[in-house]
Coordinates of C-alpha atoms in Angstrom, one line a residue:
M16 CA -0.1 0.1 0.0
S17 CA 1.5 3.4 -1.1
F18 CA 0.7 6.5 1.0
G19 CA 0.7 9.6 -1.1
F20 CA 0.7 12.9 0.7
S21 CA -3.0 14.1 1.1
V22 CA -5.3 14.8 3.7
G23 CA -7.3 11.6 3.0
D24 CA -4.2 9.4 3.4
I25 CA -3.4 11.0 6.6
I26 CA -6.9 10.2 7.8
L27 CA -6.6 6.7 6.6
V28 CA -3.4 6.3 8.7
S29 CA -5.1 7.8 11.7
Q30 CA -8.0 5.4 11.5
L31 CA -5.5 2.3 11.0
A32 CA -3.7 3.6 14.3
Y33 CA -7.1 4.0 16.1
K34 CA -8.1 0.3 15.0
L35 CA -5.0 -1.1 16.5
Y36 CA -5.3 0.9 19.7
C37 CA -8.9 -0.5 20.0
N38 CA -7.6 -4.1 19.4
L39 CA -4.9 -3.7 22.0
T40 CA -7.3 -2.0 24.4
T41 CA -9.6 -5.1 24.4
G42 CA -8.8 -7.2 27.4
R43 CA -6.5 -4.5 28.8
R44 CA -6.8 -5.7 32.4
S45 CA -5.2 -8.9 31.5
A46 CA -2.7 -7.5 29.1
A47 CA 1.1 -7.3 29.7
K48 CA 3.0 -4.3 30.4
D49 CA 4.5 -4.0 26.9
L50 CA 1.0 -4.2 25.4
K51 CA -0.1 -1.4 27.7
E52 CA 2.8 0.8 26.7
L53 CA 2.2 0.2 22.9
E54 CA -1.4 1.1 23.5
D55 CA -0.5 4.5 24.9
V56 CA 1.9 5.1 22.0
L57 CA -0.8 4.2 19.4
F58 CA -3.1 6.6 21.1
G59 CA -0.7 9.4 20.9
L60 CA 0.2 8.8 17.4
R61 CA -3.5 8.8 16.4
C62 CA -3.9 12.2 18.2
A63 CA -0.8 13.6 16.3
L64 CA -2.2 12.3 13.1
D65 CA -5.5 14.1 13.5
H66 CA -3.7 17.4 14.2
L67 CA -1.4 16.8 11.2
S68 CA -4.5 16.3 9.0
K69 CA -5.8 19.8 10.0
A70 CA -2.5 21.4 9.3
A71 CA -2.0 19.6 6.0
E72 CA -4.8 21.6 4.5
S73 CA -3.0 24.9 4.8
I74 CA 0.1 23.2 3.4
L75 CA -1.6 21.8 0.5
S76 CA -3.1 25.2 -0.2
T77 CA 0.4 26.4 -1.4
A78 CA 1.0 25.8 -5.1
P79 CA 3.7 23.3 -6.1
D80 CA 5.3 26.0 -8.4
S81 CA 5.4 28.6 -5.6
Q82 CA 8.3 30.6 -4.9
D83 CA 8.4 29.6 -1.3
A84 CA 11.1 26.6 -1.3
N85 CA 10.4 26.0 2.3
A86 CA 6.6 24.9 1.6
V87 CA 7.8 22.5 -1.2
E88 CA 10.5 21.0 1.1
V89 CA 7.9 20.5 3.8
R90 CA 5.6 18.8 1.5
H91 CA 8.3 16.4 0.4
K92 CA 9.1 15.6 4.1
L93 CA 5.4 15.1 5.0
D94 CA 5.2 12.8 2.0
A95 CA 8.0 10.5 3.4
M96 CA 6.9 10.7 6.9
V97 CA 3.4 9.5 6.0
N98 CA 4.6 6.7 3.9
S99 CA 7.0 5.5 6.6
C100 CA 4.2 5.7 9.4
G101 CA 1.8 3.8 7.1
A102 CA 4.2 0.9 6.5
T103 CA 5.0 0.6 10.1
L104 CA 1.3 0.4 11.1
L105 CA 0.6 -2.1 8.2
E106 CA 3.5 -4.3 9.4
L107 CA 2.1 -4.1 13.1
D108 CA -1.4 -5.1 11.7
S109 CA 0.0 -8.0 9.8
V110 CA 2.1 -9.3 12.8
T111 CA -0.9 -9.1 15.3
K112 CA -3.5 -10.4 12.8
K113 CA -2.7 -14.1 13.2
Y114 CA -2.7 -13.7 17.0
R115 CA -6.2 -12.0 17.0
E116 CA -7.7 -14.5 14.6
A117 CA -6.4 -17.4 16.6
A118 CA -7.8 -15.9 19.9
E119 CA -11.1 -15.2 18.3
S120 CA -11.4 -18.8 17.0
A121 CA -10.3 -20.2 20.4
Q122 CA -13.0 -18.1 22.1
N123 CA -15.6 -19.2 19.7
D124 CA -14.6 -22.9 20.2
V125 CA -14.9 -22.4 23.9
L126 CA -18.4 -20.9 23.6
G127 CA -19.5 -23.7 21.3
D128 CA -18.1 -26.3 23.8
D129 CA -20.0 -24.4 26.6
A130 CA -23.2 -24.6 24.7
E131 CA -22.8 -28.4 24.0
G132 CA -22.1 -28.8 27.6
V133 CA -25.3 -27.0 28.7
S134 CA -27.5 -29.0 26.2
A135 CA -25.7 -32.3 27.4
V136 CA -27.1 -31.5 31.0
A137 CA -30.5 -32.4 30.0
V138 CA -29.7 -35.6 27.9
S139 CA -26.4 -37.0 29.2
T140 CA -25.3 -38.3 32.7
R141 CA -21.8 -36.9 32.3
P142 CA -21.9 -33.2 31.8
I143 CA -19.0 -32.7 34.2
K144 CA -16.5 -34.6 32.0
K145 CA -17.4 -32.7 28.9
R146 CA -17.0 -29.3 30.8
S147 CA -13.7 -30.3 32.0
L148 CA -12.7 -31.3 28.3
A149 CA -13.8 -28.0 27.2
Q150 CA -11.9 -26.1 29.9
F151 CA -8.8 -28.2 29.1
K152 CA -9.1 -27.5 25.4
E153 CA -9.4 -23.8 26.1
N154 CA -6.3 -23.8 28.3
V155 CA -4.2 -25.5 25.6
R156 CA -5.3 -23.0 23.1
V157 CA -4.7 -20.1 25.2
N158 CA -1.1 -21.3 26.3
W159 CA -0.1 -22.2 22.9
M160 CA -1.0 -18.6 21.6
K161 CA 0.9 -17.1 24.7
I162 CA 4.0 -19.3 23.7
R163 CA 3.7 -18.1 20.1
W164 CA 3.3 -14.5 21.1
D165 CA 6.4 -14.7 23.5
V166 CA 8.5 -15.9 20.8
E167 CA 7.6 -13.0 18.6
R168 CA 7.7 -10.6 21.6
K169 CA 10.9 -9.1 20.8
S170 CA 9.3 -7.2 17.8
L171 CA 6.9 -5.4 20.3
S172 CA 9.4 -3.0 21.7
E173 CA 10.7 -2.4 18.2
F174 CA 7.3 -1.3 16.9
R175 CA 6.7 0.6 20.0
A176 CA 10.1 2.5 19.4
K177 CA 9.3 3.1 15.8
L178 CA 5.8 4.5 16.5
Q179 CA 7.2 6.8 19.2
S180 CA 9.7 8.1 16.6
H181 CA 6.9 8.8 14.3
T182 CA 5.1 10.6 16.9
D183 CA 8.0 12.7 17.8
A184 CA 8.7 13.6 14.1
I185 CA 5.0 14.6 13.5
T186 CA 5.2 16.8 16.8
I187 CA 8.4 18.5 15.5
I188 CA 6.8 19.3 12.1
L189 CA 3.7 20.7 13.7
N190 CA 5.8 23.0 15.9
T191 CA 7.8 24.1 12.8
L192 CA 4.8 25.0 10.9
L193 CA 3.5 27.0 13.9
W194 CA 6.8 28.9 14.1
S195 CA 7.0 29.5 10.4
A196 CA 3.4 30.8 10.4
T197 CA 4.2 33.2 13.3
H198 CA 7.3 34.6 11.4
R199 CA 5.3 35.0 8.3
I200 CA 2.7 36.9 10.2
E201 CA 5.4 39.2 11.5
V202 CA 7.0 39.8 8.2
D203 CA 3.6 40.5 6.6
G204 CA 2.8 43.0 9.3
K205 CA 6.0 44.8 8.8
V206 CA 5.3 45.0 4.9
N207 CA 1.9 46.4 5.6
A208 CA 3.2 49.0 7.9
E209 CA 5.6 50.2 5.4
K210 CA 2.8 50.3 2.7
V211 CA 0.7 52.5 5.0
H212 CA 3.6 54.9 5.6
K213 CA 4.2 55.2 2.1
L214 CA 0.6 56.1 1.5
Q215 CA 0.7 58.5 4.3
D216 CA 3.8 60.2 2.7
H217 CA 2.2 60.2 -0.7
A218 CA -1.0 62.0 0.7
L219 CA 1.0 64.6 2.3
Q220 CA 3.2 65.2 -0.7
S221 CA 0.1 65.4 -3.0
N222 CA -1.6 68.1 -0.7
T223 CA 0.8 71.1 -0.5
T224 CA -1.3 72.9 2.1
L225 CA -1.3 69.9 4.5
L226 CA 2.3 69.2 4.1
Q227 CA 3.2 72.9 4.9
L228 CA 0.8 72.7 7.9
V229 CA 2.5 69.5 9.2
Q230 CA 6.0 71.1 8.7
E231 CA 5.2 74.3 10.5
I232 CA 3.6 72.2 13.4
R233 CA 6.7 70.2 13.6
T234 CA 8.9 73.3 13.6
L235 CA 6.8 74.9 16.5
L236 CA 7.1 71.7 18.6
L237 CA 10.8 71.3 18.2
P238 CA 13.3 73.4 20.2
R239 CA 14.5 76.6 18.5
G240 CA 18.0 75.4 18.0
D241 CA 17.4 71.9 16.9
A242 CA 16.0 72.4 13.4
P243 CA 16.0 75.3 11.1
S244 CA 12.7 76.8 10.3
P245 CA 11.2 76.1 7.0
P246 CA 11.2 78.7 4.4
A247 CA 7.9 80.9 4.3
P248 CA 5.7 80.1 1.3
E249 CA 5.5 82.7 -1.5
A250 CA 2.2 84.6 -1.5
P251 CA 0.2 84.5 -4.7
A252 CA 0.4 87.4 -7.1
S253 CA -3.1 88.4 -6.3
M254 CA -2.5 88.5 -2.8
P255 CA -2.0 92.0 -1.3
S256 CA 1.4 92.9 0.1
T257 CA 0.0 93.3 3.5
Q258 CA -0.9 89.4 3.8
Q259 CA 2.8 88.6 4.8
P260 CA 3.6 85.9 7.6
E261 CA 3.1 87.4 10.9
T262 CA 5.5 86.6 13.8
M263 CA 4.9 86.1 17.5
H264 CA 7.6 85.2 20.1
N265 CA 10.2 85.1 17.1
R266 CA 7.9 82.4 15.4
R267 CA 6.4 82.8 11.9
F268 CA 2.7 82.1 11.3
T269 CA 1.2 81.7 7.9
L270 CA -2.4 81.6 6.5
A271 CA -2.3 77.9 6.5
M272 CA -1.9 77.7 10.2
T273 CA -4.4 80.6 10.9
G274 CA -7.0 79.1 8.5
G275 CA -6.9 82.5 6.3
R276 CA -7.8 84.8 9.2
R277 CA -5.6 87.3 11.3
P278 CA -5.1 86.5 14.9
H279 CA -7.3 88.2 17.2
H280 CA -5.9 90.8 19.8
R281 CA -7.4 92.6 22.7
F282 CA -6.9 95.9 20.9
S283 CA -8.0 94.9 17.4
H284 CA -10.9 97.2 17.5
S285 CA -8.8 100.2 18.0
I286 CA -6.5 99.6 14.9
S287 CA -9.0 98.2 12.5
P288 CA -8.9 101.4 10.4
H289 CA -5.1 101.0 10.4
Y290 CA -4.8 97.4 9.5
N291 CA -1.6 97.9 7.4
S292 CA 0.2 98.9 10.5
F293 CA -0.2 95.5 11.9
A294 CA 3.3 94.8 10.7
L295 CA 4.8 96.8 13.5
M296 CA 4.1 93.8 15.8
A297 CA 6.7 91.7 13.8
T298 CA 9.4 94.3 14.6
S299 CA 8.8 94.2 18.4
P300 CA 12.2 94.6 20.1
T301 CA 11.2 92.4 22.9
P302 CA 10.7 88.9 21.7
D303 CA 8.6 87.6 24.8
T304 CA 5.9 90.5 24.4
C305 CA 3.1 89.7 22.1
I306 CA 1.8 93.5 22.1
P307 CA 4.2 96.1 20.9
D308 CA 4.2 99.7 21.9
I309 CA 2.0 101.5 19.4
S310 CA 1.1 104.5 21.5
A311 CA 3.1 106.7 19.2
S312 CA 0.8 105.8 16.2
F313 CA -2.6 105.4 18.0
G314 CA -2.4 107.4 21.0
P315 CA -2.6 106.3 24.7
L316 CA -4.2 103.0 25.2
P317 CA -6.8 102.4 28.0
I318 CA -5.5 100.8 31.2
P319 CA -6.5 97.1 31.3
L320 CA -8.4 95.9 34.3
N321 CA -6.6 93.4 36.5
D322 CA -8.3 90.2 37.8
S323 CA -9.5 91.4 41.1
T324 CA -11.3 94.3 39.5
T325 CA -13.0 92.0 37.0
D326 CA -14.1 89.7 39.7
R327 CA -15.5 92.5 41.9
A328 CA -17.4 93.9 38.9
A329 CA -18.9 90.5 38.0
D330 CA -20.0 89.9 41.8
T331 CA -21.6 93.4 41.7
H332 CA -23.5 92.7 38.4
R333 CA -24.8 89.4 39.9
V334 CA -26.1 91.0 43.0
L335 CA -27.9 93.7 41.3
T336 CA -29.4 91.5 38.7
R337 CA -30.5 88.8 41.0
K338 CA -34.3 88.3 40.9
P339 CA -36.2 87.7 44.2
P340 CA -38.1 84.2 44.4
L341 CA -41.5 84.1 43.0
E342 CA -44.2 83.6 45.7
L343 CA -47.5 82.0 44.5
P344 CA -50.9 82.8 46.1
A345 CA -52.1 80.6 48.8
A346 CA -55.0 79.3 46.6
I347 CA -52.6 78.2 43.9
A348 CA -50.2 76.6 46.1
E349 CA -53.0 74.5 47.7
L350 CA -54.3 73.5 44.3
N351 CA -50.8 72.3 43.3
I352 CA -50.6 70.1 46.4
K353 CA -54.0 68.6 45.7
R354 CA -53.0 67.8 42.1
Q355 CA -49.7 66.2 43.2
S356 CA -51.5 64.0 45.7
S357 CA -54.2 63.0 43.0
G358 CA -51.6 62.2 40.4
S359 CA -49.5 60.1 42.8
K360 CA -52.6 58.1 43.7
V361 CA -53.6 57.5 40.1
F362 CA -50.0 56.4 39.1
N363 CA -50.0 53.9 42.1
E364 CA -53.4 52.4 40.9
Y365 CA -52.1 52.1 37.3
L366 CA -48.9 50.2 38.5
Q367 CA -51.0 47.8 40.6
K368 CA -53.4 47.2 37.6
H369 CA -51.0 46.8 34.7
L370 CA -47.7 45.7 36.2
L371 CA -47.1 42.0 36.9
P372 CA -46.5 41.0 40.5
S373 CA -42.9 40.4 41.5
P374 CA -42.0 36.7 41.5
P375 CA -41.4 35.3 45.0
S376 CA -37.7 34.9 46.1
K377 CA -36.3 31.4 45.8
P378 CA -35.7 29.8 49.2
Q379 CA -32.0 29.0 50.1
F380 CA -32.5 25.3 50.6
L381 CA -33.7 25.0 46.9
T382 CA -30.6 26.5 45.6
L383 CA -28.0 23.8 44.6
E384 CA -24.5 24.8 45.6
V385 CA -21.7 23.8 43.3
P386 CA -19.3 21.7 45.3
T387 CA -15.5 21.9 44.7
L388 CA -13.2 19.0 44.0
L389 CA -11.8 19.0 47.6
Q390 CA -15.4 18.9 49.0
L391 CA -16.1 15.9 46.6
R392 CA -13.1 14.0 47.9
D393 CA -14.0 14.7 51.5
G394 CA -17.5 13.4 50.5
L395 CA -15.9 10.1 49.2
N396 CA -14.2 9.6 52.6
Y397 CA -17.6 9.9 54.3
I398 CA -19.7 7.9 52.3
F399 CA -17.4 4.9 52.2
H400 CA -17.1 4.6 55.8
P401 CA -18.9 1.6 57.3
L402 CA -22.5 2.0 58.7
P403 CA -22.6 1.8 62.5
G404 CA -24.0 -1.6 63.9
T405 CA -27.3 -0.8 65.8
T406 CA -30.8 -2.1 65.7
A407 CA -32.3 -3.3 62.6
R408 CA -34.7 -0.2 62.2
Q409 CA -31.8 2.1 62.8
A410 CA -29.6 0.4 60.2
T411 CA -32.3 0.6 57.7
L412 CA -32.7 4.3 58.4
D413 CA -28.8 4.7 58.1
R414 CA -28.9 2.8 54.8
D415 CA -31.4 5.0 53.3
E416 CA -29.8 8.1 54.3
R417 CA -26.4 6.7 53.0
K418 CA -28.2 6.3 49.6
K419 CA -29.4 9.9 49.7
E420 CA -25.9 11.0 50.3
V421 CA -24.5 9.1 47.5
L422 CA -27.1 10.6 45.2
R423 CA -26.2 14.1 46.3
W424 CA -22.5 13.4 45.8
T425 CA -23.2 12.1 42.1
H426 CA -25.5 15.1 41.4
G427 CA -22.8 17.5 42.8
L428 CA -20.3 16.1 40.4
E429 CA -22.6 16.5 37.5
H430 CA -23.4 20.0 38.6
L431 CA -19.7 20.8 38.8
L432 CA -19.2 19.5 35.1
D433 CA -22.1 21.5 33.9
C434 CA -20.5 24.7 35.3
W435 CA -17.2 24.0 33.6
I436 CA -19.1 23.4 30.2
A437 CA -20.8 26.6 30.6
E438 CA -17.6 28.6 31.1
P439 CA -16.8 31.1 28.0
I440 CA -14.7 29.9 25.1
S441 CA -12.5 33.0 25.0
V442 CA -10.2 32.5 28.0
P443 CA -6.9 34.0 29.0
L444 CA -3.7 32.3 27.9
D445 CA -2.9 30.8 31.2
A446 CA -6.3 28.9 31.3
K447 CA -4.4 26.0 29.7
G448 CA -2.5 25.5 32.9
E449 CA -5.6 25.9 35.0
K450 CA -7.4 23.3 33.0
Q451 CA -4.5 20.8 33.2
A452 CA -4.7 21.4 37.2
K453 CA -8.5 20.6 37.1
V454 CA -7.7 17.5 35.1
N455 CA -5.2 16.3 37.6
E456 CA -7.5 16.8 40.4
I457 CA -10.3 14.9 38.6
V458 CA -7.8 12.1 38.0
E459 CA -7.0 12.0 41.9
L460 CA -10.8 11.9 42.7
L461 CA -11.3 9.0 40.4
V462 CA -8.2 7.2 41.9
D463 CA -9.7 7.7 45.4
M464 CA -12.9 6.6 44.4
N465 CA -11.6 3.3 42.8
G466 CA -9.4 2.7 46.0
S467 CA -12.3 3.3 48.3
I468 CA -14.3 0.8 46.3
E469 CA -11.7 -1.8 46.7
R470 CA -11.2 -1.3 50.3
C471 CA -14.9 -1.2 51.4
D472 CA -16.8 -4.1 52.6
S473 CA -19.5 -5.8 50.4
K474 CA -22.5 -4.0 52.0
T475 CA -21.0 -0.6 51.4
R476 CA -20.1 -1.6 47.8
R477 CA -23.5 -3.0 47.0
L478 CA -25.1 0.3 48.4
F479 CA -22.7 2.5 46.4
Y480 CA -23.3 0.6 43.2
Q481 CA -27.1 0.6 43.6
S482 CA -27.3 4.4 44.4
T483 CA -24.9 5.5 41.6
E484 CA -26.9 3.4 39.1
Q485 CA -30.0 5.2 40.2
A486 CA -28.2 8.5 39.8
E487 CA -27.1 7.4 36.3
I488 CA -23.3 7.8 37.0
D489 CA -22.4 6.3 33.6
G490 CA -23.8 9.4 32.0
V491 CA -21.9 11.5 34.4
L492 CA -18.6 9.6 33.7
Q493 CA -19.3 9.9 29.9
K494 CA -19.6 13.7 30.3
L495 CA -16.5 13.7 32.4
Q496 CA -14.4 12.1 29.6
T497 CA -15.8 14.7 27.1
V498 CA -15.1 17.7 29.1
T499 CA -11.5 16.6 30.2
K500 CA -10.4 14.7 27.0
S501 CA -7.8 12.9 29.1
V502 CA -6.3 9.5 28.6
R503 CA -5.8 9.1 32.3
V504 CA -9.4 9.9 33.1
M505 CA -10.5 7.5 30.4
K506 CA -8.5 4.7 32.1
E507 CA -9.8 5.4 35.6
V508 CA -13.2 5.3 34.2
E509 CA -12.6 1.9 32.5
E510 CA -11.1 0.6 35.7
F511 CA -14.4 1.6 37.5
E512 CA -16.5 -0.1 35.0
D513 CA -14.4 -3.2 34.8
V514 CA -14.4 -3.8 38.6
R515 CA -18.2 -3.0 38.8
D516 CA -18.8 -5.6 36.0
E517 CA -16.8 -8.2 37.7
W518 CA -18.5 -7.8 41.0
K519 CA -21.9 -7.9 39.3
D520 CA -20.9 -11.2 37.5
S521 CA -19.7 -12.8 40.8
Q522 CA -22.8 -11.7 42.6
N523 CA -25.1 -13.2 39.9
G524 CA -23.0 -16.3 39.7
G525 CA -23.2 -16.7 43.5

């Protein structure tokens, strides 16, 4: 079988890895240590192939004749990697195929012999000998298959090493793709920023007035000695000679900065007939003074008022212009009071008639509080302690109360999972570490539960299994696997289900 590089082929290899993983997972409790390790490696390889199938779509979108030589090189490397991984999985499938077929045929023979033994109970007087023969035949087949597998067991570690190397290679490729995508985004961002700057420069150069305004603002913001002042723009021929750039504090202002208007001054009304003499301000001998001495041309100016004089005048004006409060006649004031009371009464009647009554508040004992994982672990220690040995009536009451406690514990675990599911998708970057911590606590909780089940007596175990079955714990555990997506959680749940099934079989057989 030849694996060409495509998303479909990667999915086929992933399905083959999952098939081998399921075959090795069957009968996991009685499997050897090497089989369990191979099972974990196959599960990790399947997860890596799933991620690779998603990343391969973006790689295949690049044309083969693209100028990016790195993309073409990655395509060739992925092609070789998928071919090697598929060949290893096919070889492992062919090696284990004979063992699986022999094991299935041996199991079918044992089931057929058991059926013949059951039918012989009614017609034969020697069912015990036939059952013993079937058991002997089963033991011979199983032991023979174990011997054959032990002879070929040396290849098991080799397959595990090969599959682990494939998983590591796929992980490295995915990390490389992530880094290259990040670098490409940074390069594209720099290119786009340069394009934006070029567009801004082009826009400024195309608009002469805007460019002149930006240059003048830049000159004003910079210190005087840092940069030379730009040359003043030439006035059009039609503009009068009086519209020359004005200066203030040794800085030049043009019509582009003043919007085509002359600056406003406190004494502009007194010099409006002599507007041409405004150029005297540009030749002021004092650079820090905005108002030149023009008394020689216009006569003495009025003395300006200081701040204290202005404030006293404003206060005097407010006192003189303040109006006394308006007093209504007694009859009108009484009529206003009656109208206000009547309107308030009509408004309250309208509210009582049209508005819905407020719902009653929820009692506190009906509110289900979400327990923490620490509280759930403490609850395990409590519900698995043995019941006190008292009278028969008291024992019945204690047993019923313990069933209710187990039900509340199971419902609390389900309610906690529902709260986790309801959390928003957009979370901070460190939420991944918080999720891993929660998964570790869940694993510890399941380990404590399985350990408590193994250590408790038969009565407590029966009560726990009956109560959890009533609370539908299988659905809760399935939801737990869906939320956490952890292999460790899945193994602990399988451990719980296997122990429970074995206990039920022993109880039914007894």
